[in-house]
PDB file of C-alpha atoms and ligand atoms in Angstrom:
ATOM      1  CA  MET A   1      40.571 113.846  52.672  1.00 53.00           C
ATOM      2  CA  LYS A   2      41.797 116.994  50.724  1.00 66.00           C
ATOM      3  CA  THR A   3      38.805 118.530  48.845  1.00 76.00           C
ATOM      4  CA  THR A   4      39.400 119.413  45.253  1.00 90.00           C
ATOM      5  CA  LEU A   5      39.506 122.978  44.416  1.00 96.00           C
ATOM      6  CA  LEU A   6      36.738 124.012  42.255  1.00 98.00           C
ATOM      7  CA  LEU A   7      37.789 126.997  40.397  1.00 98.00           C
ATOM      8  CA  GLY A   8      37.088 128.249  36.808  1.00 98.00           C
ATOM      9  CA  ALA A   9      35.424 130.792  34.588  1.00 98.00           C
ATOM     10  CA  HIS A  10      32.267 131.641  32.651  1.00 98.00           C
ATOM     11  CA  VAL A  11      33.267 130.237  29.223  1.00 98.00           C
ATOM     12  CA  SER A  12      31.911 130.437  25.755  1.00 95.00           C
ATOM     13  CA  THR A  13      29.252 128.292  23.984  1.00 93.00           C
ATOM     14  CA  ALA A  14      29.320 130.224  20.915  1.00 89.00           C
ATOM     15  CA  GLY A  15      30.895 127.555  18.789  1.00 84.00           C
ATOM     16  CA  GLY A  16      28.488 124.759  20.304  1.00 89.00           C
ATOM     17  CA  LEU A  17      28.386 123.471  23.926  1.00 94.00           C
ATOM     18  CA  ILE A  18      31.686 121.569  23.242  1.00 95.00           C
ATOM     19  CA  THR A  19      33.415 124.876  22.980  1.00 96.00           C
ATOM     20  CA  ALA A  20      33.095 125.401  27.043  1.00 97.00           C
ATOM     21  CA  ILE A  21      34.675 122.117  27.759  1.00 98.00           C
ATOM     22  CA  GLU A  22      37.591 123.247  25.340  1.00 97.00           C
ATOM     23  CA  GLU A  23      37.802 126.721  26.741  1.00 98.00           C
ATOM     24  CA  GLY A  24      37.585 125.197  30.430  1.00 98.00           C
ATOM     25  CA  THR A  25      40.270 122.796  29.611  1.00 98.00           C
ATOM     26  CA  ALA A  26      42.588 125.266  28.139  1.00 98.00           C
ATOM     27  CA  LEU A  27      42.157 127.328  31.320  1.00 98.00           C
ATOM     28  CA  ASN A  28      42.685 124.228  33.700  1.00 98.00           C
ATOM     29  CA  CYS A  29      39.405 124.930  35.128  1.00 98.00           C
ATOM     30  CA  THR A  30      37.942 122.336  37.523  1.00 98.00           C
ATOM     31  CA  ALA A  31      34.349 124.158  37.313  1.00 98.00           C
ATOM     32  CA  ILE A  32      32.803 126.036  34.505  1.00 98.00           C
ATOM     33  CA  GLN A  33      29.825 128.200  33.993  1.00 98.00           C
ATOM     34  CA  ILE A  34      27.858 128.446  30.577  1.00 98.00           C
ATOM     35  CA  PHE A  35      24.734 130.053  29.246  1.00 96.00           C
ATOM     36  CA  THR A  36      22.917 127.014  27.776  1.00 94.00           C
ATOM     37  CA  LYS A  37      21.306 129.574  25.036  1.00 87.00           C
ATOM     38  CA  ASN A  38      21.924 133.274  23.703  1.00 82.00           C
ATOM     39  CA  ASN A  39      21.414 135.029  26.929  1.00 79.00           C
ATOM     40  CA  ARG A  40      19.913 138.188  25.288  1.00 81.00           C
ATOM     41  CA  GLN A  41      17.193 136.647  23.219  1.00 84.00           C
ATOM     42  CA  TRP A  42      14.030 134.809  23.900  1.00 87.00           C
ATOM     43  CA  SER A  43      14.183 132.125  21.446  1.00 82.00           C
ATOM     44  CA  TYR A  44      16.090 129.047  21.984  1.00 77.00           C
ATOM     45  CA  SER A  45      16.566 125.521  20.460  1.00 76.00           C
ATOM     46  CA  THR A  46      16.666 122.374  22.295  1.00 79.00           C
ATOM     47  CA  PHE A  47      19.744 120.217  22.338  1.00 88.00           C
ATOM     48  CA  SER A  48      19.556 116.862  20.353  1.00 91.00           C
ATOM     49  CA  GLU A  49      20.136 113.660  22.594  1.00 92.00           C
ATOM     50  CA  LEU A  50      23.283 113.375  20.590  1.00 94.00           C
ATOM     51  CA  ASP A  51      24.710 117.031  21.475  1.00 92.00           C
ATOM     52  CA  ALA A  52      23.875 116.486  25.220  1.00 95.00           C
ATOM     53  CA  ALA A  53      25.459 112.967  25.153  1.00 96.00           C
ATOM     54  CA  THR A  54      28.775 114.393  23.357  1.00 96.00           C
ATOM     55  CA  PHE A  55      28.684 117.341  25.996  1.00 97.00           C
ATOM     56  CA  LYS A  56      28.277 115.054  29.097  1.00 97.00           C
ATOM     57  CA  GLU A  57      31.033 112.717  27.564  1.00 97.00           C
ATOM     58  CA  ALA A  58      33.345 115.425  26.951  1.00 97.00           C
ATOM     59  CA  GLN A  59      33.017 116.808  30.397  1.00 98.00           C
ATOM     60  CA  LYS A  60      33.626 113.294  31.916  1.00 98.00           C
ATOM     61  CA  ASN A  61      36.856 112.836  30.051  1.00 98.00           C
ATOM     62  CA  SER A  62      38.050 116.574  31.338  1.00 98.00           C
ATOM     63  CA  ALA A  63      39.145 117.812  34.627  1.00 98.00           C
ATOM     64  CA  ILE A  64      35.809 119.777  35.009  1.00 98.00           C
ATOM     65  CA  LYS A  65      34.011 118.615  37.908  1.00 98.00           C
ATOM     66  CA  ILE A  66      31.053 120.997  37.812  1.00 98.00           C
ATOM     67  CA  VAL A  67      29.092 122.712  35.293  1.00 98.00           C
ATOM     68  CA  VAL A  68      27.049 125.678  36.365  1.00 98.00           C
ATOM     69  CA  SER A  69      24.508 127.329  34.295  1.00 98.00           C
ATOM     70  CA  HIS A  70      23.486 130.805  34.384  1.00 98.00           C
ATOM     71  CA  ALA A  71      20.144 131.798  33.244  1.00 97.00           C
ATOM     72  CA  SER A  72      19.362 134.510  30.693  1.00 96.00           C
ATOM     73  CA  TYR A  73      19.430 137.920  31.558  1.00 95.00           C
ATOM     74  CA  LEU A  74      15.970 138.589  30.067  1.00 96.00           C
ATOM     75  CA  ILE A  75      14.125 136.591  32.724  1.00 97.00           C
ATOM     76  CA  ASN A  76      12.224 138.447  35.174  1.00 98.00           C
ATOM     77  CA  ILE A  77       9.734 136.241  37.130  1.00 98.00           C
ATOM     78  CA  GLY A  78       8.915 139.235  39.335  1.00 98.00           C
ATOM     79  CA  SER A  79       7.758 141.359  36.313  1.00 97.00           C
ATOM     80  CA  PRO A  80       4.362 143.124  37.058  1.00 96.00           C
ATOM     81  CA  ASN A  81       4.113 142.942  32.899  1.00 97.00           C
ATOM     82  CA  LEU A  82       2.046 139.750  32.292  1.00 97.00           C
ATOM     83  CA  ASP A  83       3.627 139.306  28.751  1.00 97.00           C
ATOM     84  CA  VAL A  84       7.259 139.639  30.311  1.00 97.00           C
ATOM     85  CA  TYR A  85       6.208 137.372  33.216  1.00 98.00           C
ATOM     86  CA  GLN A  86       4.767 134.674  31.105  1.00 97.00           C
ATOM     87  CA  LYS A  87       7.584 134.409  28.706  1.00 97.00           C
ATOM     88  CA  SER A  88       9.967 134.576  31.702  1.00 97.00           C
ATOM     89  CA  LEU A  89       8.149 131.565  33.115  1.00 97.00           C
ATOM     90  CA  HIS A  90       8.494 129.653  30.217  1.00 96.00           C
ATOM     91  CA  ALA A  91      12.057 130.611  29.548  1.00 96.00           C
ATOM     92  CA  LEU A  92      12.951 129.465  33.036  1.00 97.00           C
ATOM     93  CA  ALA A  93      11.158 126.135  32.573  1.00 96.00           C
ATOM     94  CA  ALA A  94      13.170 125.635  29.405  1.00 95.00           C
ATOM     95  CA  GLU A  95      16.335 126.547  31.296  1.00 96.00           C
ATOM     96  CA  LEU A  96      15.872 123.926  33.880  1.00 96.00           C
ATOM     97  CA  GLN A  97      14.985 121.520  31.220  1.00 95.00           C
ATOM     98  CA  ARG A  98      18.281 121.994  29.561  1.00 95.00           C
ATOM     99  CA  CYS A  99      20.029 121.821  32.893  1.00 97.00           C
ATOM    100  CA  HIS A 100      18.345 118.470  33.581  1.00 95.00           C
ATOM    101  CA  GLN A 101      19.194 117.191  29.755  1.00 95.00           C
ATOM    102  CA  LEU A 102      22.973 118.128  30.471  1.00 96.00           C
ATOM    103  CA  LYS A 103      23.072 116.923  34.142  1.00 96.00           C
ATOM    104  CA  ILE A 104      24.107 120.452  35.247  1.00 98.00           C
ATOM    105  CA  PRO A 105      23.252 120.598  38.920  1.00 98.00           C
ATOM    106  CA  PHE A 106      23.178 124.408  39.467  1.00 98.00           C
ATOM    107  CA  LEU A 107      21.039 126.885  37.442  1.00 98.00           C
ATOM    108  CA  VAL A 108      22.134 130.635  38.685  1.00 98.00           C
ATOM    109  CA  LEU A 109      19.240 133.010  38.378  1.00 98.00           C
ATOM    110  CA  HIS A 110      18.795 136.770  39.130  1.00 98.00           C
ATOM    111  CA  PRO A 111      15.787 137.028  41.313  1.00 98.00           C
ATOM    112  CA  GLY A 112      14.066 139.739  39.122  1.00 98.00           C
ATOM    113  CA  ALA A 113      13.063 143.322  39.047  1.00 97.00           C
ATOM    114  CA  PHE A 114       9.648 144.909  40.509  1.00 97.00           C
ATOM    115  CA  VAL A 115       9.529 147.661  37.789  1.00 95.00           C
ATOM    116  CA  ALA A 116       6.525 149.409  38.151  1.00 93.00           C
ATOM    117  CA  GLY A 117       4.889 147.130  40.765  1.00 89.00           C
ATOM    118  CA  THR A 118       5.796 146.830  44.491  1.00 95.00           C
ATOM    119  CA  LYS A 119       9.079 145.017  45.856  1.00 96.00           C
ATOM    120  CA  ASP A 120       6.932 142.817  48.325  1.00 97.00           C
ATOM    121  CA  GLU A 121       4.345 141.802  45.522  1.00 97.00           C
ATOM    122  CA  ALA A 122       7.378 140.966  43.326  1.00 97.00           C
ATOM    123  CA  ILE A 123       9.007 138.636  45.974  1.00 98.00           C
ATOM    124  CA  THR A 124       5.862 136.911  46.504  1.00 98.00           C
ATOM    125  CA  GLN A 125       5.396 136.332  42.787  1.00 98.00           C
ATOM    126  CA  ILE A 126       9.010 135.230  42.428  1.00 98.00           C
ATOM    127  CA  ALA A 127       8.642 132.647  45.327  1.00 98.00           C
ATOM    128  CA  LYS A 128       5.358 131.313  43.828  1.00 98.00           C
ATOM    129  CA  SER A 129       6.860 131.132  40.172  1.00 98.00           C
ATOM    130  CA  LEU A 130       9.917 129.137  41.530  1.00 98.00           C
ATOM    131  CA  ASP A 131       7.734 126.644  43.054  1.00 98.00           C
ATOM    132  CA  HIS A 132       5.547 126.402  40.041  1.00 98.00           C
ATOM    133  CA  VAL A 133       8.697 125.864  37.603  1.00 98.00           C
ATOM    134  CA  LEU A 134      10.343 123.357  40.126  1.00 98.00           C
ATOM    135  CA  GLU A 135       6.995 121.279  40.529  1.00 97.00           C
ATOM    136  CA  HIS A 136       6.505 121.188  36.838  1.00 95.00           C
ATOM    137  CA  ASN A 137      10.078 120.298  35.983  1.00 92.00           C
ATOM    138  CA  PRO A 138      11.161 117.586  38.605  1.00 87.00           C
ATOM    139  CA  GLY A 139      14.944 116.863  38.666  1.00 92.00           C
ATOM    140  CA  THR A 140      18.119 117.414  40.716  1.00 95.00           C
ATOM    141  CA  THR A 141      19.103 120.780  39.482  1.00 98.00           C
ATOM    142  CA  LYS A 142      18.963 123.532  42.243  1.00 98.00           C
ATOM    143  CA  ILE A 143      17.972 127.223  41.299  1.00 98.00           C
ATOM    144  CA  LEU A 144      20.518 129.552  42.917  1.00 98.00           C
ATOM    145  CA  LEU A 145      19.206 132.901  43.469  1.00 98.00           C
ATOM    146  CA  GLU A 146      22.123 135.353  42.932  1.00 98.00           C
ATOM    147  CA  ASN A 147      22.918 138.465  45.000  1.00 98.00           C
ATOM    148  CA  MET A 148      22.556 141.617  42.774  1.00 98.00           C
ATOM    149  CA  ALA A 149      24.296 145.093  42.713  1.00 98.00           C
ATOM    150  CA  GLY A 150      20.855 146.827  43.428  1.00 97.00           C
ATOM    151  CA  GLN A 151      20.598 148.838  40.206  1.00 95.00           C
ATOM    152  CA  GLY A 152      17.258 150.157  39.337  1.00 95.00           C
ATOM    153  CA  THR A 153      14.292 148.180  40.873  1.00 97.00           C
ATOM    154  CA  THR A 154      16.128 144.872  41.144  1.00 97.00           C
ATOM    155  CA  ILE A 155      15.364 142.460  43.884  1.00 98.00           C
ATOM    156  CA  GLY A 156      18.007 140.499  45.616  1.00 98.00           C
ATOM    157  CA  SER A 157      20.704 143.146  46.510  1.00 98.00           C
ATOM    158  CA  THR A 158      20.177 142.490  50.384  1.00 98.00           C
ATOM    159  CA  PHE A 159      20.390 139.062  52.165  1.00 98.00           C
ATOM    160  CA  GLU A 160      17.032 140.220  53.503  1.00 98.00           C
ATOM    161  CA  GLU A 161      15.365 140.169  50.287  1.00 98.00           C
ATOM    162  CA  LEU A 162      17.020 136.829  49.131  1.00 98.00           C
ATOM    163  CA  GLY A 163      15.769 135.538  52.450  1.00 98.00           C
ATOM    164  CA  ALA A 164      12.214 136.836  51.970  1.00 98.00           C
ATOM    165  CA  ILE A 165      11.891 134.761  48.580  1.00 98.00           C
ATOM    166  CA  TYR A 166      13.542 131.544  50.236  1.00 98.00           C
ATOM    167  CA  GLU A 167      11.294 131.791  53.147  1.00 98.00           C
ATOM    168  CA  GLN A 168       7.949 131.863  50.742  1.00 98.00           C
ATOM    169  CA  CYS A 169       9.433 128.883  48.763  1.00 98.00           C
ATOM    170  CA  LYS A 170       7.652 125.425  49.464  1.00 98.00           C
ATOM    171  CA  ASN A 171      10.466 123.867  47.583  1.00 97.00           C
ATOM    172  CA  LYS A 172      13.415 124.711  49.549  1.00 98.00           C
ATOM    173  CA  SER A 173      15.655 121.786  49.011  1.00 97.00           C
ATOM    174  CA  LYS A 174      15.620 122.918  45.256  1.00 98.00           C
ATOM    175  CA  ILE A 175      16.811 126.634  46.140  1.00 98.00           C
ATOM    176  CA  GLY A 176      20.248 127.728  46.930  1.00 98.00           C
ATOM    177  CA  PHE A 177      22.327 130.977  46.677  1.00 98.00           C
ATOM    178  CA  CYS A 178      25.250 132.259  44.439  1.00 99.00           C
ATOM    179  CA  PHE A 179      27.206 135.088  46.030  1.00 99.00           C
ATOM    180  CA  ASP A 180      28.743 137.549  43.644  1.00 98.00           C
ATOM    181  CA  THR A 181      31.619 139.645  45.308  1.00 98.00           C
ATOM    182  CA  CYS A 182      31.300 142.606  42.850  1.00 98.00           C
ATOM    183  CA  HIS A 183      27.305 142.486  43.465  1.00 98.00           C
ATOM    184  CA  ALA A 184      27.966 142.484  47.239  1.00 98.00           C
ATOM    185  CA  CYS A 185      30.314 145.333  47.132  1.00 98.00           C
ATOM    186  CA  ALA A 186      28.378 147.503  44.738  1.00 98.00           C
ATOM    187  CA  ALA A 187      25.223 146.498  47.225  1.00 98.00           C
ATOM    188  CA  GLY A 188      27.199 148.011  50.050  1.00 98.00           C
ATOM    189  CA  TYR A 189      28.513 144.837  51.795  1.00 98.00           C
ATOM    190  CA  ASN A 190      31.880 145.849  52.819  1.00 93.00           C
ATOM    191  CA  LEU A 191      34.230 142.977  52.347  1.00 97.00           C
ATOM    192  CA  VAL A 192      37.481 144.812  52.549  1.00 96.00           C
ATOM    193  CA  SER A 193      38.790 144.316  56.218  1.00 96.00           C
ATOM    194  CA  GLU A 194      39.048 141.211  57.807  1.00 96.00           C
ATOM    195  CA  SER A 195      36.399 142.029  60.408  1.00 97.00           C
ATOM    196  CA  ALA A 196      34.045 143.423  57.726  1.00 97.00           C
ATOM    197  CA  TYR A 197      34.498 140.261  55.811  1.00 98.00           C
ATOM    198  CA  ASN A 198      33.649 138.297  58.679  1.00 98.00           C
ATOM    199  CA  ASN A 199      30.683 140.286  59.569  1.00 98.00           C
ATOM    200  CA  VAL A 200      29.125 139.811  56.079  1.00 98.00           C
ATOM    201  CA  PHE A 201      29.395 136.103  56.078  1.00 98.00           C
ATOM    202  CA  ALA A 202      28.007 135.952  59.739  1.00 98.00           C
ATOM    203  CA  GLU A 203      25.063 137.923  58.371  1.00 98.00           C
ATOM    204  CA  PHE A 204      24.816 135.818  55.314  1.00 98.00           C
ATOM    205  CA  ASP A 205      24.975 132.814  57.493  1.00 98.00           C
ATOM    206  CA  ARG A 206      22.269 134.021  60.020  1.00 98.00           C
ATOM    207  CA  ILE A 207      19.912 135.075  57.171  1.00 98.00           C
ATOM    208  CA  LEU A 208      20.570 132.544  54.336  1.00 98.00           C
ATOM    209  CA  SER A 209      22.708 129.968  55.947  1.00 98.00           C
ATOM    210  CA  LEU A 210      26.173 129.055  54.614  1.00 98.00           C
ATOM    211  CA  LYS A 211      24.831 125.599  53.960  1.00 98.00           C
ATOM    212  CA  ASN A 212      22.755 127.053  51.064  1.00 98.00           C
ATOM    213  CA  LEU A 213      25.846 128.785  49.553  1.00 98.00           C
ATOM    214  CA  GLN A 214      26.495 126.613  46.489  1.00 98.00           C
ATOM    215  CA  VAL A 215      28.670 129.135  43.804  1.00 98.00           C
ATOM    216  CA  PHE A 216      30.776 132.128  44.199  1.00 99.00           C
ATOM    217  CA  HIS A 217      31.054 134.596  41.311  1.00 98.00           C
ATOM    218  CA  LEU A 218      34.421 135.956  42.168  1.00 98.00           C
ATOM    219  CA  ASN A 219      34.697 139.286  40.260  1.00 98.00           C
ATOM    220  CA  ASP A 220      36.337 142.574  41.500  1.00 98.00           C
ATOM    221  CA  SER A 221      34.372 145.905  41.183  1.00 98.00           C
ATOM    222  CA  LYS A 222      35.196 148.865  38.980  1.00 98.00           C
ATOM    223  CA  LYS A 223      33.027 150.966  41.148  1.00 97.00           C
ATOM    224  CA  PRO A 224      33.111 151.763  44.848  1.00 97.00           C
ATOM    225  CA  CYS A 225      31.277 150.020  47.677  1.00 96.00           C
ATOM    226  CA  GLY A 226      27.540 151.066  47.917  1.00 97.00           C
ATOM    227  CA  SER A 227      27.527 152.603  44.323  1.00 97.00           C
ATOM    228  CA  HIS A 228      24.743 150.103  43.290  1.00 97.00           C
ATOM    229  CA  LEU A 229      26.653 149.580  39.986  1.00 97.00           C
ATOM    230  CA  ASP A 230      27.460 146.401  38.331  1.00 97.00           C
ATOM    231  CA  ARG A 231      30.665 146.693  36.612  1.00 98.00           C
ATOM    232  CA  HIS A 232      33.071 143.735  37.036  1.00 98.00           C
ATOM    233  CA  GLU A 233      36.695 144.334  37.325  1.00 98.00           C
ATOM    234  CA  ALA A 234      39.784 142.057  37.148  1.00 98.00           C
ATOM    235  CA  ILE A 235      40.797 140.244  40.420  1.00 98.00           C
ATOM    236  CA  GLY A 236      42.536 142.588  42.624  1.00 98.00           C
ATOM    237  CA  LYS A 237      42.303 145.521  40.364  1.00 98.00           C
ATOM    238  CA  GLY A 238      39.207 147.065  41.791  1.00 98.00           C
ATOM    239  CA  ALA A 239      37.377 148.283  45.085  1.00 98.00           C
ATOM    240  CA  LEU A 240      37.586 144.882  46.574  1.00 98.00           C
ATOM    241  CA  GLY A 241      41.305 144.167  46.043  1.00 98.00           C
ATOM    242  CA  LEU A 242      43.519 140.935  46.415  1.00 98.00           C
ATOM    243  CA  ALA A 243      43.164 140.579  50.197  1.00 97.00           C
ATOM    244  CA  VAL A 244      39.381 139.936  49.719  1.00 98.00           C
ATOM    245  CA  PHE A 245      40.003 136.932  47.184  1.00 98.00           C
ATOM    246  CA  LYS A 246      42.878 135.792  49.465  1.00 97.00           C
ATOM    247  CA  ARG A 247      40.450 135.242  52.342  1.00 97.00           C
ATOM    248  CA  ILE A 248      37.681 133.628  50.215  1.00 98.00           C
ATOM    249  CA  MET A 249      40.296 131.263  48.328  1.00 97.00           C
ATOM    250  CA  ASN A 250      41.600 130.141  51.794  1.00 96.00           C
ATOM    251  CA  ASP A 251      38.472 130.134  53.850  1.00 97.00           C
ATOM    252  CA  LYS A 252      37.963 126.493  54.716  1.00 95.00           C
ATOM    253  CA  ARG A 253      33.946 126.961  54.924  1.00 97.00           C
ATOM    254  CA  PHE A 254      34.101 127.687  51.162  1.00 98.00           C
ATOM    255  CA  SER A 255      36.688 125.052  50.032  1.00 96.00           C
ATOM    256  CA  HIS A 256      33.891 122.926  48.390  1.00 97.00           C
ATOM    257  CA  ILE A 257      32.095 125.741  46.863  1.00 98.00           C
ATOM    258  CA  SER A 258      32.466 126.305  43.042  1.00 98.00           C
ATOM    259  CA  LYS A 259      34.245 129.512  42.502  1.00 98.00           C
ATOM    260  CA  ILE A 260      33.766 131.006  38.946  1.00 98.00           C
ATOM    261  CA  ILE A 261      35.202 134.227  37.567  1.00 98.00           C
ATOM    262  CA  GLU A 262      33.147 136.605  35.382  1.00 98.00           C
ATOM    263  CA  THR A 263      35.937 139.233  34.943  1.00 98.00           C
ATOM    264  CA  PRO A 264      36.213 141.373  31.750  1.00 98.00           C
ATOM    265  CA  ARG A 265      37.398 139.358  28.851  1.00 97.00           C
ATOM    266  CA  THR A 266      39.123 140.368  25.588  1.00 96.00           C
ATOM    267  CA  THR A 267      40.779 136.992  24.858  1.00 96.00           C
ATOM    268  CA  LEU A 268      40.970 133.838  26.927  1.00 97.00           C
ATOM    269  CA  ASP A 269      44.378 135.182  28.131  1.00 98.00           C
ATOM    270  CA  ASP A 270      42.532 137.387  30.370  1.00 98.00           C
ATOM    271  CA  HIS A 271      40.756 134.645  32.150  1.00 98.00           C
ATOM    272  CA  ALA A 272      43.956 132.586  32.449  1.00 98.00           C
ATOM    273  CA  GLU A 273      45.708 135.606  34.163  1.00 98.00           C
ATOM    274  CA  ASN A 274      42.707 135.969  36.734  1.00 98.00           C
ATOM    275  CA  LEU A 275      42.621 132.501  37.449  1.00 98.00           C
ATOM    276  CA  ASN A 276      46.399 132.470  37.993  1.00 98.00           C
ATOM    277  CA  VAL A 277      46.002 135.093  40.463  1.00 98.00           C
ATOM    278  CA  LEU A 278      43.465 133.389  42.381  1.00 98.00           C
ATOM    279  CA  ARG A 279      45.492 130.184  42.373  1.00 97.00           C
ATOM    280  CA  GLN A 280      48.702 132.221  43.694  1.00 96.00           C
ATOM    281  CA  LEU A 281      46.496 133.546  46.526  1.00 96.00           C
ATOM    282  CA  ILE A 282      46.045 129.807  47.808  1.00 94.00           C
ATOM    283  CA  ALA A 283      49.785 129.083  47.046  1.00 68.00           C
ATOM    284  CA  GLN A 284      50.769 131.971  49.447  1.00 55.00           C
ATOM    285  CA  GLN A 285      49.084 130.460  52.284  1.00 48.00           C
ATOM    286  CA  LYS A 286      51.228 128.273  54.151  1.00 48.00           C
TER     287      LYS A 286
HETATM  288 ZN1   ZN B   1      24.621 136.787  37.343  1.00 94.86          ZN
HETATM  289 ZN1   ZN B   2      27.553 141.288  37.506  1.00 94.86          ZN
END
């Protein structure tokens, strides 16, 4: 049986949840990613049952098979600051509850930053916090730890760091990973040549297991490999180039994995163009 391509973009919910389905449909998406709240504010409101039902119904009537949620950028469950930590724990639990309500299978999370503490302490705190939140909010949503660019004291720019969190978690069945191509490049994972690409995913498989990979963030990188700077660029226009994306789009190991672009967007046409570039990379493969 042919697997359905799960391809789409991070879309807006600024006009309400339904905007995401409308944008996703306009872009011919089969997968979309959303924020379920304003990602730069702590405050949030819950959805009414009617809002949630309307969203689920609209998704059912669309071509969108998978909705991925991205957690707020403010959340840092690795923070040594008690106030930030407690806010983060509550916010993550609320993120998970909103995913349950909207039947969203995956919640992408930036693992955290150790700030003034130590990396090892933060890794242990992150694992414990994930267990705590998952145990108190049972449901089917998986939390996907995203690989990071490695700016400042962020954790998760290496597969080893992500693996250390995973190893310390008790609720492993509810944890997976999201692979961001821009972040990998910035963190120093060279994906450009075919052999380098093969090595990176072999390493990912050895440390994290490819079966735990659930979502790709497909973004080119404005900054060179190893810069530790997180600057997304249009597909094929940055340090990665089209060949990397052609490999991912045609890699049989990844055919069932949701592929989401988070490329710079001024208008919706920018997303349409980037998605078309990716679709054409598949069409080229005969
Ligand atoms: Zn992210
Ligand atoms: Zn990024």
